[in-house]
Coordinates of C-alpha atoms in Angstrom, one line a residue:
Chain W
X129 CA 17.0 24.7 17.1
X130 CA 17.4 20.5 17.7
X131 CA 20.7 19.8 19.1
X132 CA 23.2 18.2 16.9
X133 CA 24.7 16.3 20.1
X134 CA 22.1 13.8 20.0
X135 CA 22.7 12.7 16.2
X136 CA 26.1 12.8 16.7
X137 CA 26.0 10.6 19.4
X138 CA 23.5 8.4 18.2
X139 CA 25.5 7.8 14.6
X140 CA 28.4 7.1 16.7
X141 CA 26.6 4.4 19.0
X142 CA 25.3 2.5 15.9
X143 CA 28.8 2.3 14.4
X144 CA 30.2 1.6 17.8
X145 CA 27.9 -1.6 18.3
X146 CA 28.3 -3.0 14.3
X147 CA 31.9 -3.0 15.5
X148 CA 31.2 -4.8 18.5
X149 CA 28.6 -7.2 16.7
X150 CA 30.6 -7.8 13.3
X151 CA 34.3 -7.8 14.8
X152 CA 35.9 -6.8 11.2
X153 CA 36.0 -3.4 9.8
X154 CA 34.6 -4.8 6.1
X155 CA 31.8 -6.0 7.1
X156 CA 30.9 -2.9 9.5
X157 CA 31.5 -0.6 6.2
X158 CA 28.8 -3.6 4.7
X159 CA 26.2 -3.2 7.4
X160 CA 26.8 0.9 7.0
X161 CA 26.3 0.7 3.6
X162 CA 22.9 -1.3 3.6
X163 CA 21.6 0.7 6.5
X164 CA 22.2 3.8 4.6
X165 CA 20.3 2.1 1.2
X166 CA 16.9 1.5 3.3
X167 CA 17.4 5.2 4.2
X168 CA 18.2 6.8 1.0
X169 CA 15.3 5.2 -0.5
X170 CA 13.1 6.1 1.9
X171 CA 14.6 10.2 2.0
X172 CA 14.3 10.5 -1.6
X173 CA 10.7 10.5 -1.0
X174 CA 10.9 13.4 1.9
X175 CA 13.7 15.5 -0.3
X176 CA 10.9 15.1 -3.6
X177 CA 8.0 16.2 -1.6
X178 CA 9.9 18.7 0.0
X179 CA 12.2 20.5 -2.1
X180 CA 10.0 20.6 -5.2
X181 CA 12.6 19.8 -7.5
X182 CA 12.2 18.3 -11.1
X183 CA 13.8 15.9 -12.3
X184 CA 17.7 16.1 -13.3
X185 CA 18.4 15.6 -16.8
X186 CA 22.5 15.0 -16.7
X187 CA 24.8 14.2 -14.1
X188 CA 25.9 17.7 -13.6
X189 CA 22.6 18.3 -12.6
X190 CA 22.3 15.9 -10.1
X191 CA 25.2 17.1 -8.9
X192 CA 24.2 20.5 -8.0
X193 CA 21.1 19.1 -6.6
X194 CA 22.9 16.8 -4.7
X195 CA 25.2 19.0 -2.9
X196 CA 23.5 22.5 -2.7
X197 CA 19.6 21.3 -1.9
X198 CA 20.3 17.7 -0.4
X199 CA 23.4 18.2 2.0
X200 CA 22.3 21.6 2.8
X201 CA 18.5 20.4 4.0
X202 CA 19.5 17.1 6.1
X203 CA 23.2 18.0 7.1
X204 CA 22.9 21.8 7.2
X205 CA 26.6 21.8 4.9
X206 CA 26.6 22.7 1.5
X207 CA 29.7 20.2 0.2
X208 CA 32.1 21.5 -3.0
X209 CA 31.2 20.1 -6.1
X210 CA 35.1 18.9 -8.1
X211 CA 37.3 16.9 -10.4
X212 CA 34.6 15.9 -12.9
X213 CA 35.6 13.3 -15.0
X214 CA 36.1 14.2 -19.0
X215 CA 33.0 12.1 -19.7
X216 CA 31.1 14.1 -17.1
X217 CA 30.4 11.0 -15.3
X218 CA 32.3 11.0 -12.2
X219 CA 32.8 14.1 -9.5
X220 CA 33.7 14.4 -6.4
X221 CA 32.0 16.1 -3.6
X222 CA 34.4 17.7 -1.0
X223 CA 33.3 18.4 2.5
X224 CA 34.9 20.4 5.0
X225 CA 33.1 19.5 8.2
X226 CA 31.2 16.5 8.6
X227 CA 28.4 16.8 11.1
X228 CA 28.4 12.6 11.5
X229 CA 31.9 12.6 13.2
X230 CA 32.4 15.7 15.7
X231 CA 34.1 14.8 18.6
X232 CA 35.3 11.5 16.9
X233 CA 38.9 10.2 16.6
X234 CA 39.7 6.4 14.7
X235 CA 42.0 4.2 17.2
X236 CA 44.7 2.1 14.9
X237 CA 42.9 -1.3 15.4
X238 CA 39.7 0.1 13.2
X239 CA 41.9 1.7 10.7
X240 CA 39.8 0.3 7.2
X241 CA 36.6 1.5 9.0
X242 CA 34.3 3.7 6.7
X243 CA 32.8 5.6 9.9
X244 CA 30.6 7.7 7.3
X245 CA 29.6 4.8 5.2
X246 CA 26.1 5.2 5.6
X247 CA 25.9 8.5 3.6
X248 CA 27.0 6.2 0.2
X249 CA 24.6 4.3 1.2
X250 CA 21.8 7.1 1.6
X251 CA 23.3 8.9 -1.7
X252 CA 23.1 5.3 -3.4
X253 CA 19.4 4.2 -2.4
X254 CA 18.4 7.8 -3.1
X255 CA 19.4 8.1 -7.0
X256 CA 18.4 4.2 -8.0
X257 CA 14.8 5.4 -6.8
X258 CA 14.9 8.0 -9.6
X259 CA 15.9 5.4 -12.0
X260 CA 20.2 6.4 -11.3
X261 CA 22.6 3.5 -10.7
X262 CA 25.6 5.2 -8.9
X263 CA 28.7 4.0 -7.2
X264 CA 29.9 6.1 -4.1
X265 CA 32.4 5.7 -2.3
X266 CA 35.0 7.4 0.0
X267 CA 38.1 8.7 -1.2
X268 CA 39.5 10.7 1.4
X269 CA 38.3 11.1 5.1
X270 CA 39.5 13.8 7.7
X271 CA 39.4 10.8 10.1
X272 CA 41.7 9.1 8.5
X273 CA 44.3 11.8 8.4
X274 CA 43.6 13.8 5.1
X275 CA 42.8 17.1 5.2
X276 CA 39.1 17.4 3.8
X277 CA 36.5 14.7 3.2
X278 CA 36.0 13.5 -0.5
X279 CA 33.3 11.3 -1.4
X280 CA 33.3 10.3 -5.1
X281 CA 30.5 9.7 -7.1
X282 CA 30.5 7.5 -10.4
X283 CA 27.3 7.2 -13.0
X284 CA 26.7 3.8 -13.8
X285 CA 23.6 4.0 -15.7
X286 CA 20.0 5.4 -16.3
X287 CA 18.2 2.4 -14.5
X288 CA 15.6 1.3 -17.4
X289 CA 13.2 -1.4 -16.0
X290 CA 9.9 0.4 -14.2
X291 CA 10.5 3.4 -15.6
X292 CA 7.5 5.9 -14.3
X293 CA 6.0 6.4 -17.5
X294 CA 6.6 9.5 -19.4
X295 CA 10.0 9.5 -18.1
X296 CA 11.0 7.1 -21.5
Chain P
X211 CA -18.4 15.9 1.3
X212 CA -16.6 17.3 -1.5
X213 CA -13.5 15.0 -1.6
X214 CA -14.6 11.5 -2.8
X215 CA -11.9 9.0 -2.5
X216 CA -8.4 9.2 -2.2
X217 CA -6.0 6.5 -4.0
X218 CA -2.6 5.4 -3.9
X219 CA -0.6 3.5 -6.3
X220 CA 2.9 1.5 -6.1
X221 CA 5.3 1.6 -9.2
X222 CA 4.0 -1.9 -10.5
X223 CA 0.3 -0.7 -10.3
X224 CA -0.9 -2.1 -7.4
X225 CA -3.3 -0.2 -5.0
X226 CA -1.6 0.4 -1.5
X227 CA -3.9 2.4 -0.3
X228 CA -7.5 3.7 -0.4
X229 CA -10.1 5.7 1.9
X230 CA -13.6 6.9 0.5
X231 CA -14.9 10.2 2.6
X232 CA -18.3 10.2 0.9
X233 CA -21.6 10.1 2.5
X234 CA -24.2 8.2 -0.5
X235 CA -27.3 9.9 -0.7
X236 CA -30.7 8.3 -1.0
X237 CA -29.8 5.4 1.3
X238 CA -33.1 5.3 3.6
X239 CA -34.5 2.2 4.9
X240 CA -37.6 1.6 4.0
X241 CA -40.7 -0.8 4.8
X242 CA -42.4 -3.5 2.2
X243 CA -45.2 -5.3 2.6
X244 CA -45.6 -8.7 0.0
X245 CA -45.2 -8.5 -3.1
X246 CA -42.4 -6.5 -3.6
X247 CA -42.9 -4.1 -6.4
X248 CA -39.8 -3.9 -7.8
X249 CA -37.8 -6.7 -9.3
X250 CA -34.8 -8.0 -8.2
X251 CA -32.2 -9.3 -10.1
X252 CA -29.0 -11.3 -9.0
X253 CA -25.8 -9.8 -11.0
X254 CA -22.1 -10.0 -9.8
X255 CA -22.7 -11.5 -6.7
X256 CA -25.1 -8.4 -5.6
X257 CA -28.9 -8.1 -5.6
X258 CA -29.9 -5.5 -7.8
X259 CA -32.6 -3.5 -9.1
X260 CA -33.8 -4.9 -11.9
X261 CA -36.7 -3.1 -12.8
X262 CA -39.2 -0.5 -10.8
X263 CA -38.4 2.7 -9.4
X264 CA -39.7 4.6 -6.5
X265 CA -39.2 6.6 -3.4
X266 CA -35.5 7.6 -4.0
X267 CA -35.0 3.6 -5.2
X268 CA -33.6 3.3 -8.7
X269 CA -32.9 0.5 -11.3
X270 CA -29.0 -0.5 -10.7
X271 CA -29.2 0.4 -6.9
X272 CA -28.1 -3.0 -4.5
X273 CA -30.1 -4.3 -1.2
X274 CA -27.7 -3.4 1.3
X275 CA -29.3 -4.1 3.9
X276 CA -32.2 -5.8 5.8
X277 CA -34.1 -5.3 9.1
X278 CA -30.9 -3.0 9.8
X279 CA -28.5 -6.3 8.9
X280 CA -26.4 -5.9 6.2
X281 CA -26.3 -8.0 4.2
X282 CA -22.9 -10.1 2.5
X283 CA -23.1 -9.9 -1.1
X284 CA -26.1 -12.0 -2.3
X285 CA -26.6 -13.7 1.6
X286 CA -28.1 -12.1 4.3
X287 CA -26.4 -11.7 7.3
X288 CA -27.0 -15.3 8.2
X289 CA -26.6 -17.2 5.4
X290 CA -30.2 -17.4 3.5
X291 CA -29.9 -16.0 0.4
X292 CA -31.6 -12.6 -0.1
X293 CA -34.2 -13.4 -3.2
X294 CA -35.5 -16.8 -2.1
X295 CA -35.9 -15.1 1.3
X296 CA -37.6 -12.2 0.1
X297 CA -39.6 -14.6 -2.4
X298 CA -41.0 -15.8 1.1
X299 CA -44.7 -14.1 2.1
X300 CA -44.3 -14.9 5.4
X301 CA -40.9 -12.6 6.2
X302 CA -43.0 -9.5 5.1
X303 CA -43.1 -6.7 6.2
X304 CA -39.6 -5.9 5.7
X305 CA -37.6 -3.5 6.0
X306 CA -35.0 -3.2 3.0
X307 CA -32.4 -0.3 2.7
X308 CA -31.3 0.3 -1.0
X309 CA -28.4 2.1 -2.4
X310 CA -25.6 2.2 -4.8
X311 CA -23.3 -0.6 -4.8
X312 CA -19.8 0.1 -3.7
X313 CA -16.9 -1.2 -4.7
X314 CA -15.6 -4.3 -3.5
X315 CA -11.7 -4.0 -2.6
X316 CA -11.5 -6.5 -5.1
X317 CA -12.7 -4.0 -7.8
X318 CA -10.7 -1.2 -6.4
X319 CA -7.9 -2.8 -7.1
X320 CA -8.5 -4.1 -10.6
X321 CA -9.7 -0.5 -10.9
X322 CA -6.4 1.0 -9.8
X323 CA -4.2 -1.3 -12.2
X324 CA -6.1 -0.5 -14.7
X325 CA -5.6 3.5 -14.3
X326 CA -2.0 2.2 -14.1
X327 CA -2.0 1.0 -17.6
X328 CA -4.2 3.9 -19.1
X329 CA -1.3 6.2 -17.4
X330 CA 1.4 5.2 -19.3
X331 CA -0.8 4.8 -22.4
X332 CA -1.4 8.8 -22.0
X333 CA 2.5 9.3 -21.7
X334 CA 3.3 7.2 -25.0
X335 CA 0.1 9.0 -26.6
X336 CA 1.7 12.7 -26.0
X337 CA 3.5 13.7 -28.9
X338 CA 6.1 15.8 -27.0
X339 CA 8.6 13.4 -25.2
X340 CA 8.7 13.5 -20.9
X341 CA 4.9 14.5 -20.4
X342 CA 3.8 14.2 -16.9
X343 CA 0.9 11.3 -17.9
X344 CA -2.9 12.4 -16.8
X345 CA -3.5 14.6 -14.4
X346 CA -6.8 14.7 -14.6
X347 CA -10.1 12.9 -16.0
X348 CA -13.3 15.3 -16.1
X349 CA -16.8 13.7 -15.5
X350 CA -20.0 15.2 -14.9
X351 CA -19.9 14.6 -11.4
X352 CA -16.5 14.0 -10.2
X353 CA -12.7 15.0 -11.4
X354 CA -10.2 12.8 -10.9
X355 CA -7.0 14.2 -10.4
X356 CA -3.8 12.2 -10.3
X357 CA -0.1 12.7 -9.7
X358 CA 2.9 10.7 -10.2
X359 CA 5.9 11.5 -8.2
X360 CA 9.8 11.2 -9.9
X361 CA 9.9 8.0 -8.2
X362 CA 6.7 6.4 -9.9
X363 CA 4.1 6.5 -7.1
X364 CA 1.0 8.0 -7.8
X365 CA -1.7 9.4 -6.0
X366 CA -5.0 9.8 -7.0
X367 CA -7.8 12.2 -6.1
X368 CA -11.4 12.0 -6.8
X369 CA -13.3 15.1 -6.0
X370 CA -16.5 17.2 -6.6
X371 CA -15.7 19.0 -10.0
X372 CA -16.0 22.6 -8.2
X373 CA -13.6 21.4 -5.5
X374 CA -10.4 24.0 -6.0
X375 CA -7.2 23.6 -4.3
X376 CA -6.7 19.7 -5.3
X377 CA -3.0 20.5 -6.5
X378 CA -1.8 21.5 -3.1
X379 CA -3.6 18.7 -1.5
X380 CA -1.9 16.1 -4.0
X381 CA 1.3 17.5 -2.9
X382 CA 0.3 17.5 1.2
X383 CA -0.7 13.7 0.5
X384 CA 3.1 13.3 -0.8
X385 CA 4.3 14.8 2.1
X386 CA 2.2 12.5 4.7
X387 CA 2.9 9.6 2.6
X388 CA 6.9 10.5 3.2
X389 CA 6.0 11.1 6.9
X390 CA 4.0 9.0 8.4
X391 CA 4.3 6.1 6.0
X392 CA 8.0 5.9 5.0
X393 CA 9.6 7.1 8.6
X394 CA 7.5 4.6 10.2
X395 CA 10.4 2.0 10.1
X396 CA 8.0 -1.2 10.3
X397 CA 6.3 0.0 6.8
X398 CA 7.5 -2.2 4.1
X399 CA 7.8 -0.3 0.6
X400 CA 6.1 -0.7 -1.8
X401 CA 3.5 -2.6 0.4
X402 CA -0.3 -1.7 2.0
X403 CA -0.1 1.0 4.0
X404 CA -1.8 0.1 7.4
X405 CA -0.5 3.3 9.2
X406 CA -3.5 4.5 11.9
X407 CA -0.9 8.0 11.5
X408 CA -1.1 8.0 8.2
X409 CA -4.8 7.5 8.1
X410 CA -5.7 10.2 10.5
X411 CA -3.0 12.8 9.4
X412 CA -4.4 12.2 5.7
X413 CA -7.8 13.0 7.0
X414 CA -7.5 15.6 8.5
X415 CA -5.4 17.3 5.6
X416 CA -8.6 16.2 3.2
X417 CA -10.6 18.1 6.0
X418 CA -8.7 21.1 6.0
X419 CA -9.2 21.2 1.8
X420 CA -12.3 20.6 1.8
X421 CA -13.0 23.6 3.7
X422 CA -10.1 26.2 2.0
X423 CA -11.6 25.3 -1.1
X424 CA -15.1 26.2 -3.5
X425 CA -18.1 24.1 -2.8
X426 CA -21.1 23.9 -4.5
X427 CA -25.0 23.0 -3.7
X428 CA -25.7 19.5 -3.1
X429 CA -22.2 18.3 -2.2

């Protein structure tokens, strides 16, 4: 069993040294966010050769994939699924631990910093290589002072240019 | 050698990456003395076979080599071209190896777009909406078998028609292609894949099919 320390520690050097080389919290969350892009589009690959699922036909769908095969195979925690929107296109995934930050605390001078802004990132590279333009973003964040984590996740659209064929 | 070749194919059609495992039969060298008695004709930038047929040598088959030099297309290996040299009495005897030609990459590649396009043909052909494209063309002496991944890559299979367990290998390819190609950080999507990790991991997984699954005689 791999030692979580390791990743923990490592997450928390990368973030620590964006700080140091971007000086303002914005464009740290940036740099997090496009890190986390060149991974999710790479993982989607792993998760589909792995995990042997088809392809989601709705959001809902996604959803469930999302949070009980995705979260539970790279970050060993199966996140809530909540607060869909009416039009089904917006929900909110609701985790109670977060591997990335054990053992982390947010001094006052870094207060707009995104520390787990990589996983939009991941979840946003991820879904626009199966043709889903999504917007993620955090909403609440146990770092910050809430009381659970709550990333929320918006469909854009069905991205409709090099679609695989068969997939029309 | 039951698995042939192994192909794989971006989202836009292009080939990035290709590995042939097969051994061509009826490749021996053999020695002529002037005239030649078959006749040689220059097609394609190859020296072909034009007409005559003997010892394992048939009509279509390219002069690969010569005196154990290959040789580059219609040149031998040192720039003469191959008819007027072998128009020449006085380089006799020779020693000429014949064989099938193989594919330039060039070809492959052309080859590969082209499946590309016949793909998503197949899917607008199939009356039922969301098919899964062709999974497989059936010759006489090969299948192809292909399979496109939700994010648009394909990879393609071409094996001996009694060669079972391709399915599973399709799938292992996916998996070393998600390995060894897209955790390699210096690997660009989308782009050649010149992974030595990738190469050998994907041989070795073609190896281990090969073996789990039926052969035939004369493979």
């Amino acid at each position: 069993m791999k030692s979580s320390e390791l990743f923990t520690l490592t997450y928390g050097a990368l973030v620590t040294q964006l700080c140091k080389d971007y000086e303002n919290d914005e464009d740290v969350n940036k740099q997090l966010d496009k890190m986390g892009y060149n991974i999710g589009v790479r993982l989607i690959e792993d998760f589909l050769a792995r995990s042997n699922v088809g392809r989601c036909h709705d959001f809902r769908e996604t959803a469930d994939v999302i949070a009980k095969v995705a979260f539970k195979m790279y970050l060993g925690i199966t996140p809530s699924i909540t607060n869909w929107s009416p039009a089904g296109d917006e929900f909110s995934l609701i985790l109670e631990n977060n591997p990335l930050v054990d053992f982390v605390e947010l001094p006052d001078n870094h207060s707009s910093l995104i520390y787990s802004n990589l996983l939009c990132g991941v979840l946003r590279g991820a879904l626009e290589m199966v043709q889903m333009a999504v917007d993620v973003k955090f909403v609440q964040d146990t770092l910050k002072g809430d009381g659970v984590t709550e990333i929320r996740m918006r469909f854009i659209k069905r991205i409709e240019d090099n679609l695989p064929a068969g997939e029309e | 050698m039951a698995i042939f070749s192994v192909y794989v194919v971006n989202k836009a059609g292009g080939l990035i990456y290709q590995l042939d495992n097969y051994a061509p039969r009826a490749e021996g060298e053999k020695t002529f003395s002037y005239p030649l008695d078959l006749l040689l004709k220059l097609h394609d930038e190859r020296v072909l076979v034009a007409f005559g047929q003997r010892d394992g040598i048939r009509v279509g088959h390219a002069v690969l080599s010569i005196n154990g030099v290959d040789v580059n297309g219609k040149y031998t290996a040192e720039g003469k071209e191959v008819l007027e040299y072998l128009g020449n009495p006085a380089n006799y005897p020779v020693s000429i190896r014949f064989g099938r030609p193989r594919l330039t990459s060039n070809e492959k590649l052309m080859l590969a777009s082209m499946f590309h396009s016949l793909f998503a043909i197949g899917s607008q052909l199939s009356p039922e909406q969301g098919s899964s494209g062709i999974e497989m063309l059936e010759t006489d002496t090969f299948k192809l078998h292909c399979f496109q991944t939700l994010t648009g890559i394909k990879f393609v299979v071409l094996a001996d028609p009694r060669q079972g367990g391709i399915d599973s290998l399709l799938r292992k390819i996916y998996e070393i292609y998600s390995d060894f190609a897209l955790k390699n950080p210096f690997y660009s999507l989308e782009m050649p894949i010149r992974c030595e990790l990738f190469d050998q991991n994907l041989k070795l997984a073609l190896e281990v099919a090969e073996k789990a699954g039926t052969f035939g005689p004369g493979s």
